[in-house]
CSV table of C-alpha atoms in Angstrom, one decimal:
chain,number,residue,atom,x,y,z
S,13,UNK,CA,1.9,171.7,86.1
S,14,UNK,CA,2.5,173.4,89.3
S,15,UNK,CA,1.3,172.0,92.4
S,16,UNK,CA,-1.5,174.6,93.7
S,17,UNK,CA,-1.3,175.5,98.0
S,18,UNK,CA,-3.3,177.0,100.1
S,19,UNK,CA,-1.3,178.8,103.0
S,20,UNK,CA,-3.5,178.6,106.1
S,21,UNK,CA,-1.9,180.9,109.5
S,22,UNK,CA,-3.5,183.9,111.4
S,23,UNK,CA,0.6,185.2,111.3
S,24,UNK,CA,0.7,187.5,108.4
S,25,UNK,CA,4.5,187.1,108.8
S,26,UNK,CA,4.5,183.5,109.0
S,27,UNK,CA,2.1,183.2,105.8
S,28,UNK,CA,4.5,185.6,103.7
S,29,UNK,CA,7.5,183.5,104.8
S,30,UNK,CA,5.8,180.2,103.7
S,31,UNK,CA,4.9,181.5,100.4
S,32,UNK,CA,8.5,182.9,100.0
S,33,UNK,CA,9.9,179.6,100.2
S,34,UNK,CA,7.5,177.7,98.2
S,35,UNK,CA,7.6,179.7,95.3
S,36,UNK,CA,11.2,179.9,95.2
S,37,UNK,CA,10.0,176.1,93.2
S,38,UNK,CA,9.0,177.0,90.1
S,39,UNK,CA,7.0,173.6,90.1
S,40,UNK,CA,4.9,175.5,93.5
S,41,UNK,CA,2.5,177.9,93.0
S,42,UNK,CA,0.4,179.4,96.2
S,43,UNK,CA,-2.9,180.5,94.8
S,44,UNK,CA,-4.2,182.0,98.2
S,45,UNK,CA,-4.2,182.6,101.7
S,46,UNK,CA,-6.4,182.3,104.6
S,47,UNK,CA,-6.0,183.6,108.1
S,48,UNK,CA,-8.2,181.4,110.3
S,49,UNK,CA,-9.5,177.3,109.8
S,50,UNK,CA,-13.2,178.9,108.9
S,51,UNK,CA,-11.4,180.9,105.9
S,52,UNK,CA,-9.3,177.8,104.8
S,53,UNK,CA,-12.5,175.3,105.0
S,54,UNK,CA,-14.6,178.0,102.5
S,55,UNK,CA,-11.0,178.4,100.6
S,56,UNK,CA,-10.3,174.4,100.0
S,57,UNK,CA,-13.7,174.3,98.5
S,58,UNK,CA,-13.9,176.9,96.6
S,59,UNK,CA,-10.4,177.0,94.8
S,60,UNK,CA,-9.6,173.3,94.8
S,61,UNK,CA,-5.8,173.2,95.9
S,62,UNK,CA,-3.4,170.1,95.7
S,63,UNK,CA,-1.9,171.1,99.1
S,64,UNK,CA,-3.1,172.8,102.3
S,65,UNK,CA,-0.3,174.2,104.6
S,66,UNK,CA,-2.2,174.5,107.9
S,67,UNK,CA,-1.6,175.9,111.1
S,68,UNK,CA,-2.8,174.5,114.5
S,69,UNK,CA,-3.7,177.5,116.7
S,70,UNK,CA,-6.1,180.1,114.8
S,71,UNK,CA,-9.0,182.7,115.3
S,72,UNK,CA,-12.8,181.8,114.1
S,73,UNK,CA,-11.9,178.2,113.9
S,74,UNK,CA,-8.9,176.2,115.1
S,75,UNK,CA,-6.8,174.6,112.4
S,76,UNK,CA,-7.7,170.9,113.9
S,77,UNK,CA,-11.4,171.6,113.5
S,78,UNK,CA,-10.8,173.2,110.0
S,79,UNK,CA,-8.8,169.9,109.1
S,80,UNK,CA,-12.0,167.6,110.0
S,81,UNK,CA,-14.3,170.2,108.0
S,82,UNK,CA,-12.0,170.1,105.0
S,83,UNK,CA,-11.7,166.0,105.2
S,84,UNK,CA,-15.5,166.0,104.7
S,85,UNK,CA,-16.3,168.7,102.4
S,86,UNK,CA,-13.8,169.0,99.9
S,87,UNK,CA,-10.8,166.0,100.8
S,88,UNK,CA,-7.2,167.7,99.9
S,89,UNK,CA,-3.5,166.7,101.1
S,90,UNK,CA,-3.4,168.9,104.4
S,91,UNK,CA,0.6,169.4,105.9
S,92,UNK,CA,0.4,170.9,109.6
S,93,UNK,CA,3.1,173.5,111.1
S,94,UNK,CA,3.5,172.5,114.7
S,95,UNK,CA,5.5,173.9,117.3
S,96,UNK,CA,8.2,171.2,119.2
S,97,UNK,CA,6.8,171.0,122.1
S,98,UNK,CA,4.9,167.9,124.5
S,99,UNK,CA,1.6,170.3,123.8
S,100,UNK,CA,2.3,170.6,120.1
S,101,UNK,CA,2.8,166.9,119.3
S,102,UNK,CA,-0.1,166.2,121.1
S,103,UNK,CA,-2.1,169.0,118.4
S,104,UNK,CA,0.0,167.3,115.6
S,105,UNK,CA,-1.4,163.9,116.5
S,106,UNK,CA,-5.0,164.7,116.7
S,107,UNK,CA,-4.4,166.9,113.1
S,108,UNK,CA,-3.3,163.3,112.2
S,109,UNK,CA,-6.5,161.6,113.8
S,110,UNK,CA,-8.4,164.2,111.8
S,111,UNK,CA,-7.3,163.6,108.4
S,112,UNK,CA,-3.8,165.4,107.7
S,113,UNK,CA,-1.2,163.8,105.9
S,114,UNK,CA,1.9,164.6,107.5
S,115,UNK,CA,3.7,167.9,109.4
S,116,UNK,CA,6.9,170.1,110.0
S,117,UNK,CA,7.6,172.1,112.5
S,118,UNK,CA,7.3,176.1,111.9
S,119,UNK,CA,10.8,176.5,113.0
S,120,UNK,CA,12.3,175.0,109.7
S,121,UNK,CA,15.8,175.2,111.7
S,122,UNK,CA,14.7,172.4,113.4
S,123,UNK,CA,14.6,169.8,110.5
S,124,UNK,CA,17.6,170.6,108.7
S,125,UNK,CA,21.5,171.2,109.6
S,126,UNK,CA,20.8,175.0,107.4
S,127,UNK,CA,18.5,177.0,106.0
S,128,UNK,CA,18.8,175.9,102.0
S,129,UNK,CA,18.1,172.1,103.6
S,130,UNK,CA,14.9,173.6,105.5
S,131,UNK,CA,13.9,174.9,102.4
S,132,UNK,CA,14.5,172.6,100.3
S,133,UNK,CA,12.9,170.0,103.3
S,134,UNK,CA,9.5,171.9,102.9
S,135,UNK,CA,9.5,172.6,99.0
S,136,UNK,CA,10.3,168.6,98.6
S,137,UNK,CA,7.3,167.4,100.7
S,138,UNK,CA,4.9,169.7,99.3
S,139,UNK,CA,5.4,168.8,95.8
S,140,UNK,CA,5.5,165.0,97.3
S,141,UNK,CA,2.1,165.2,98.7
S,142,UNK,CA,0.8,167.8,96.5
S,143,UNK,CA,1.2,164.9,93.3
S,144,UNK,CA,-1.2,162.8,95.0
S,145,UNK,CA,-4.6,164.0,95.2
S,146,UNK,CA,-7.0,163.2,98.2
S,147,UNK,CA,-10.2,161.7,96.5
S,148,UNK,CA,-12.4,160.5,99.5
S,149,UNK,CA,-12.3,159.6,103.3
S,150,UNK,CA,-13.1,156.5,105.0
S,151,UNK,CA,-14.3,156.3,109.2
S,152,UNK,CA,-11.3,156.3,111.3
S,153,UNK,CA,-10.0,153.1,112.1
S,154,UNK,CA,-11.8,151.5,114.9
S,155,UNK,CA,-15.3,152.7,113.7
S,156,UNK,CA,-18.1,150.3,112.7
S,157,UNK,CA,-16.5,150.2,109.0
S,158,UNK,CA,-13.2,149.7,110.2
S,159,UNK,CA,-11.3,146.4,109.9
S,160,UNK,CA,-9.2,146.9,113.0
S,161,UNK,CA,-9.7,145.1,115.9
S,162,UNK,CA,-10.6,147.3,119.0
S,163,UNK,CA,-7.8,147.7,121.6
S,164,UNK,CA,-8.2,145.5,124.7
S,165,UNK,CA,-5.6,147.6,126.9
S,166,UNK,CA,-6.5,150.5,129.0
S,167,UNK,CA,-6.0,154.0,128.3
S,168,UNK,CA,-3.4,155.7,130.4
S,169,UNK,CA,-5.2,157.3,133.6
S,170,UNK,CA,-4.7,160.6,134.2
S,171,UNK,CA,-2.4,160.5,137.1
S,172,UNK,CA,0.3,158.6,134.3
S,173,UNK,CA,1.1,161.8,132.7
S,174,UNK,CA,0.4,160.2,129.5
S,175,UNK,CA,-2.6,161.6,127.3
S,176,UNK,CA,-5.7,159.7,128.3
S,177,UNK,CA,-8.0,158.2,125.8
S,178,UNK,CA,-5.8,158.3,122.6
S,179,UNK,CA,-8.2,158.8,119.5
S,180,UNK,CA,-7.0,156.1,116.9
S,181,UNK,CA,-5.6,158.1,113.5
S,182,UNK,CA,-8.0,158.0,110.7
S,183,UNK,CA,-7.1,156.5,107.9
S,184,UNK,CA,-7.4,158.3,104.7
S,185,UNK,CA,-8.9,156.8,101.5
S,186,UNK,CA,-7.1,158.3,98.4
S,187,UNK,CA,-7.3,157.9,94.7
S,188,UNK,CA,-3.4,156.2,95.7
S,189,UNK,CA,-4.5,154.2,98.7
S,190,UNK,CA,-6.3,151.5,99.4
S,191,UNK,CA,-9.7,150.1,98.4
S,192,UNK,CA,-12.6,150.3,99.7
S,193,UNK,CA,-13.8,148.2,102.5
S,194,UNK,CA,-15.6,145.5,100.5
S,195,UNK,CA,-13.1,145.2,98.1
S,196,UNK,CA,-11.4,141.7,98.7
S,197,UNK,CA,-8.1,141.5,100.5
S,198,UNK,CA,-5.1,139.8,99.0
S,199,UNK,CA,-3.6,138.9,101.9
S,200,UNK,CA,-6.4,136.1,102.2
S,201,UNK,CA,-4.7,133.5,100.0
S,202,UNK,CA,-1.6,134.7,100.9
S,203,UNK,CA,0.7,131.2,102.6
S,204,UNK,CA,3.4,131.8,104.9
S,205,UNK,CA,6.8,130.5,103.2
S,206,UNK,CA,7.7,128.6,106.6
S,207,UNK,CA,10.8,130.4,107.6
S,208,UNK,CA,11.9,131.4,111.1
S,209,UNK,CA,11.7,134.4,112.4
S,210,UNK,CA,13.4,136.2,115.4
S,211,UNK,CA,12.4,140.2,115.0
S,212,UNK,CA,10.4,142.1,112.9
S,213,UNK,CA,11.5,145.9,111.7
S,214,UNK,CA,9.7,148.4,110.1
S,215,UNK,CA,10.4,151.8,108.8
S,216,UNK,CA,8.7,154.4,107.5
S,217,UNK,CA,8.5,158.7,106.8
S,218,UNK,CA,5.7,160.7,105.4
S,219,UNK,CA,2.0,159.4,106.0
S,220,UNK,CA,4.2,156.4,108.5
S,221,UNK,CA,1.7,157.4,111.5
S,222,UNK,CA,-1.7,156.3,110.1
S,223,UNK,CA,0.0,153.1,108.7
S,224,UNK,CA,2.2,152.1,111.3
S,225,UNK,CA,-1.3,152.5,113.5
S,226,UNK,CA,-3.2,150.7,110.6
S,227,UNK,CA,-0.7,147.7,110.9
S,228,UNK,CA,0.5,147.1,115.0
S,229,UNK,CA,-3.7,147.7,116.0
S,230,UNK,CA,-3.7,144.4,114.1
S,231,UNK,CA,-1.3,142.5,115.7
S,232,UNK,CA,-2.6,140.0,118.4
S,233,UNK,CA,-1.1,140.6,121.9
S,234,UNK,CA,0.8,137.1,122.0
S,235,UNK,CA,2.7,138.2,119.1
S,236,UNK,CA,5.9,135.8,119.2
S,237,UNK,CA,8.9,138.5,118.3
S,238,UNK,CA,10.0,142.0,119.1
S,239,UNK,CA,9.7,144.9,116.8
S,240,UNK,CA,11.5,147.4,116.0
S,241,UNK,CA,9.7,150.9,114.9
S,242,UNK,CA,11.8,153.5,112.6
S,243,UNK,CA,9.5,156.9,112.2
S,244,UNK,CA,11.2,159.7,110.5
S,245,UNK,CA,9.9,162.2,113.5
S,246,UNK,CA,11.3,164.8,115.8
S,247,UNK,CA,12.4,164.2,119.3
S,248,UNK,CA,9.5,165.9,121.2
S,249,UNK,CA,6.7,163.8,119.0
S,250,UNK,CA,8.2,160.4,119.8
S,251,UNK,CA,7.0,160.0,123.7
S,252,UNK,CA,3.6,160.9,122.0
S,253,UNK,CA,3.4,158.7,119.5
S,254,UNK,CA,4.3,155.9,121.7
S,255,UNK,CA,2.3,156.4,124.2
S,256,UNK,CA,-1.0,156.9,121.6
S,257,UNK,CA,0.0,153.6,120.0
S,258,UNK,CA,0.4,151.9,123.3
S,259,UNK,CA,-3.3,153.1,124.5
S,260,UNK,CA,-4.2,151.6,120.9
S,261,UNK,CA,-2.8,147.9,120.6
S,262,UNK,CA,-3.2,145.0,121.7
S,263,UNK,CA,0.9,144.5,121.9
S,264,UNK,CA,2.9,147.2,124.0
S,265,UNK,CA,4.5,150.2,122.0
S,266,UNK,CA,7.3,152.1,123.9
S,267,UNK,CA,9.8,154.6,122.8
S,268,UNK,CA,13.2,152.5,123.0
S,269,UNK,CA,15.7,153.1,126.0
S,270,UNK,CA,18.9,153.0,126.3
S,271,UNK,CA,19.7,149.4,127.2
S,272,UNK,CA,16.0,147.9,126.5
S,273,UNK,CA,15.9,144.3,126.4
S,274,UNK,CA,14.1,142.9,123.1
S,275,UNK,CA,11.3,141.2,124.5
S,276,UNK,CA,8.5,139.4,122.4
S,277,UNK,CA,5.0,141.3,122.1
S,278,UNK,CA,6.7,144.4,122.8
S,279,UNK,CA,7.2,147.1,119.8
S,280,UNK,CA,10.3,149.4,120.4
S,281,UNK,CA,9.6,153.6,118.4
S,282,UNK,CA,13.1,154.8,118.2
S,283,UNK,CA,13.3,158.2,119.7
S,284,UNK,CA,13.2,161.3,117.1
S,285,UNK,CA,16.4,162.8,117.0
S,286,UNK,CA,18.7,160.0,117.9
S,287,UNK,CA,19.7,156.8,116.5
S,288,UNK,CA,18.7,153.2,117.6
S,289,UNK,CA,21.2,150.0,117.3
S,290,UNK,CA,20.5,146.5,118.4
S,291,UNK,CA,23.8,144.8,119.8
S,292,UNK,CA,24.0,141.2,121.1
S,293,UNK,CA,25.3,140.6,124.3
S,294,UNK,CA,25.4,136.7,125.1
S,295,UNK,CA,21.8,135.3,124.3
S,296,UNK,CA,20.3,138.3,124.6
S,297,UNK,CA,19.5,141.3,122.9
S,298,UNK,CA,19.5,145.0,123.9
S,299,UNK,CA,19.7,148.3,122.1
S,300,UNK,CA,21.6,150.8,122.2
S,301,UNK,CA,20.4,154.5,121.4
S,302,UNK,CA,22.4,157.4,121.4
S,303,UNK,CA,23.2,161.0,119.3
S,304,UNK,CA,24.3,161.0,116.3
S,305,UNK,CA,25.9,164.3,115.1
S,306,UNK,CA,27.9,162.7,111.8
S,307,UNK,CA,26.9,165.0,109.1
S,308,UNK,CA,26.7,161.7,106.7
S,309,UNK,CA,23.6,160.7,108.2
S,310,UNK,CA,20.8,162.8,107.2
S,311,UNK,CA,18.0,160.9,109.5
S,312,UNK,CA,17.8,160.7,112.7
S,313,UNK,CA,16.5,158.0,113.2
S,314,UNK,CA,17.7,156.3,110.6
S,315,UNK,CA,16.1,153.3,109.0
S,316,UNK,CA,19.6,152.7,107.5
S,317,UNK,CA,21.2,152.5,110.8
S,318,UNK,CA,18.9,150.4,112.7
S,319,UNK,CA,18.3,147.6,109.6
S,320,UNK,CA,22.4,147.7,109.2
S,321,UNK,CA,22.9,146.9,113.3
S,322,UNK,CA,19.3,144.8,113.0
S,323,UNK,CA,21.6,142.4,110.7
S,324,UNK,CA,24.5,142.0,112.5
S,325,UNK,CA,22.5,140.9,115.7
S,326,UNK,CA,20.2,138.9,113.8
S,327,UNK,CA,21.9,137.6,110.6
S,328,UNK,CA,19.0,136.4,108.0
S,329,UNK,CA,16.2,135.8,111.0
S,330,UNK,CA,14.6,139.0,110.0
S,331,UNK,CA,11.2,139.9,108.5
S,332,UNK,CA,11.9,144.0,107.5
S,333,UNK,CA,8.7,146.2,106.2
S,334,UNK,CA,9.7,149.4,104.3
S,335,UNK,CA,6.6,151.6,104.4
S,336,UNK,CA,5.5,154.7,102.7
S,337,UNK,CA,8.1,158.2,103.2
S,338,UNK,CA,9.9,160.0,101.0
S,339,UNK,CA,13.6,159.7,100.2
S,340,UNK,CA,15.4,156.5,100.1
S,341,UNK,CA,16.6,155.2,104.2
S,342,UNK,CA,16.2,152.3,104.3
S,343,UNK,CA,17.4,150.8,101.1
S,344,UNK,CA,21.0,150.4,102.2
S,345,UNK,CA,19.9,149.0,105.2
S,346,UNK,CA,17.6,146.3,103.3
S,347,UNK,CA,19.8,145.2,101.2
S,348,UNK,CA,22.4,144.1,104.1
S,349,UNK,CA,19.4,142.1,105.6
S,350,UNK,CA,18.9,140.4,102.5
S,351,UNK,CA,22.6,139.4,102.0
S,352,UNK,CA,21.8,137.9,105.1
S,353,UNK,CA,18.9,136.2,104.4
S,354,UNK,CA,16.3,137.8,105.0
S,355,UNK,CA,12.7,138.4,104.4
S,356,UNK,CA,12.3,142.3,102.5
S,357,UNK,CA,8.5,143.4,101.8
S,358,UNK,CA,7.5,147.0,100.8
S,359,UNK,CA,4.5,149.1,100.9
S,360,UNK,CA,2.8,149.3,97.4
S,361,UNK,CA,2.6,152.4,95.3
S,362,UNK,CA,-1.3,152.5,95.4
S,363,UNK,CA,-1.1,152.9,98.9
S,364,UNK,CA,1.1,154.9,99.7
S,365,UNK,CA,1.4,158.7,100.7
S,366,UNK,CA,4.6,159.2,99.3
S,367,UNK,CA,6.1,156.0,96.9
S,368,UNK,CA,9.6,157.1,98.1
S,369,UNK,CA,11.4,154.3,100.2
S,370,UNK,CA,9.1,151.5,99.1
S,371,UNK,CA,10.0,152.1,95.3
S,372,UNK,CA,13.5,152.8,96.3
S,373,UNK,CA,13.8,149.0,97.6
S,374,UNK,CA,11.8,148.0,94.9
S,375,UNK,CA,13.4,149.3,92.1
S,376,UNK,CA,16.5,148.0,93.7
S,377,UNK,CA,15.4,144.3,93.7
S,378,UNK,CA,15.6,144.7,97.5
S,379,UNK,CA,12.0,143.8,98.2
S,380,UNK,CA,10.2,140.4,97.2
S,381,UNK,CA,6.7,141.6,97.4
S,382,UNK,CA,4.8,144.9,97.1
S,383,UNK,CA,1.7,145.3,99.3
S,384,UNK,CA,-1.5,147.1,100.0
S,385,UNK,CA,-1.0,149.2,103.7
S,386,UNK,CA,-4.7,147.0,104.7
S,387,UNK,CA,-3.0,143.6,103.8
S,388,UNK,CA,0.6,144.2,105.9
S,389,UNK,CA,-1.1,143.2,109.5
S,390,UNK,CA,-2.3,139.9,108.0
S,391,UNK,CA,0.8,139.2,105.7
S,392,UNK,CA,2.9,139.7,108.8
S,393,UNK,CA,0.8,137.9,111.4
S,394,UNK,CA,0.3,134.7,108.8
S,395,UNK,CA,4.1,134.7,107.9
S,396,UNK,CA,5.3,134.6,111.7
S,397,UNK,CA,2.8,132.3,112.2
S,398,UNK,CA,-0.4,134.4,114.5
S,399,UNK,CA,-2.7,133.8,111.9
């Protein structure tokens, strides 16, 4: 059966060129249109699509707005088309905080290395996200019904430059994700399998936002390692992100910098559009980020990459996390940890946005346990040894 969409933009020209390319997939069909976010909310309800393609900046209503009506009225896999800009990763994120699973940005040039990629980039994630249905909506996390702890740093001031008074990215309930609230957590009888630990890395792709936020709010601010962040994500989204998360935890959250020190406590987002290495230089270690313009290397960053150098610095004193995204980075990468020794755990299928680089690892033998997205925070902090 097709995946049904919903193409949501006020650009008659950009709504005929988004329909173009989806139904050049047989397995998409686009059942409507709708030219502003009050259009889309009454569309969503009334024709029930898998997928909403949603842009930002519309007549009537805004497509952020539309996103939190939709979230509440009738819940459905919404992807946002953002422009790459400081201004439009700041519009992405709060499409995020209101419910949308993932984003591209409306110059499909800018994803791919052609135009058949870009295509086949946008067809790909559709049909991803489009197989599994939103059911329902929890509170973001941080509300009263929210597990997370609430941050204890301070928001950026104004005078920073940063965005002040990050919103935390709600967390979406689906009929793949996790359970509700009450439901009890597995990670409770979970016991820590003793070993040492020098660095934790995780990677991730579609629907890696809300769960990287899900897990490092949880993570105590004396946390005993560094931690290395791989987000599929463009260049101009990555200061963003980092700075949101930073306003959010209790650790610090930076992008990574050429020549950054791994320090404990501190989590390291490795800029969109380039590629982070750790290297060890005497007891220390630093990374090293740089461009990357070999035509082998599809992502950038690439989970691949980073695990592979993460290895060499750190031989089998690694405890790696391979969260929900489509595709398979990562899985190379994993497996030269574990030759190495160490610890591989991947998201679950339940919980996950798209079961892409988790099942990948899985299926592999890679991983040694599959895990709910609301159970990584604890299985992390107890296994290092915070809990």
């Amino acid at each position: 059966m097709a995946v049904k969409v919903l193409v949501v933009d006020d650009s008659s020209f950009f709504r005929r060129r988004v329909s173009e390319i989806l139904e050049k997939d047989p397995e998409i069909k686009v059942i409507d249109f709708a030219v502003n976010g009050q259009e889309a909310v009454d569309k969503a309800a009334k024709l029930r699509p898998d997928v909403i393609t949603m842009d930002v900046e519309m007549p009537v209503m805004d497509g952020i707005s539309a996103v939190k009506q939709i979230m509440q009225s009738s819940p459905t896999p919404i992807l946002m088309f953002s422009s790459l800009t400081r201004e439009g990763a700041s519009a992405t994120l709060d499409a995020l905080d209101a419910g949308a699973v993932d984003f591209l940005p409306k110059k499909f040039e800018d994803i791919a290395r052609n135009s058949e990629e870009a295509i086949r980039s946008l067809q790909n994630k559709v049909k991803e996200i489009g197989r599994r249905r939103v059911s329902r909506f929890t509170r973001p996390i941080g509300s009263s019904s929210a597990s997370a702890p609430s941050p204890t740093r301070s928001a950026p001031s104004a005078s920073s430059g940063l965005r002040p008074a990050a919103k935390p990215i709600a967390q979406p309930d689906r009929t793949f994700s996790r359970p509700a609230s009450d439901t009890p957590s597995s990670g409770a009888s979970f016991k820590a399998s003793g070993k040492k630990y020098q660095i934790v890395a995780i990677g991730t792709s579609t629907g890696g936002p809300v769960a990287l936020q899900t897990i490092l709010t949880q993570l105590p601010a004396n946390f005993p390692h560094p931690i290395l962040l791989i987000q599929h994500m463009p260049a101009a989204f990555t200061p963003a992100f980092a700075q949101r998360l930073n306003s959010l935890c209790k650790i610090k959250v930076k992008e990574a910098e050429q020549g950054d020190r791994l320090q404990p406590g501190v989590a390291y987002l490795a800029p969109g559009g380039q590629q982070m290495l750790v290297e060890a230089r005497g007891g220390s270690k630093t990374l090293k980020v740089f461009e990357d313009d070999s035509p082998r290397i599809t992502y950038k960053p690439s989970v691949d990459v980073t695990f592979a150098s993460t290895a060499k610095a750190y031989n089998g004193d690694v405890l790696a996390v391979i969260l929900t995204g489509m595709g398979a980075d990562g899985r190379d990468g994993a497996r030269m940890l574990k030759q190495n020794g160490a610890t591989i755990w991947a998201q679950d299928e339940k919980t996950c946005v798209v079961y892409g680089m988790p099942q990948a690892v899985a299926s592999a033998g890679i991983s040694t346990e599959d895990i709910a997205l609301q159970d990584v925070a604890l299985r992390i902090n107890k296994e290092i040894g915070c809990a």
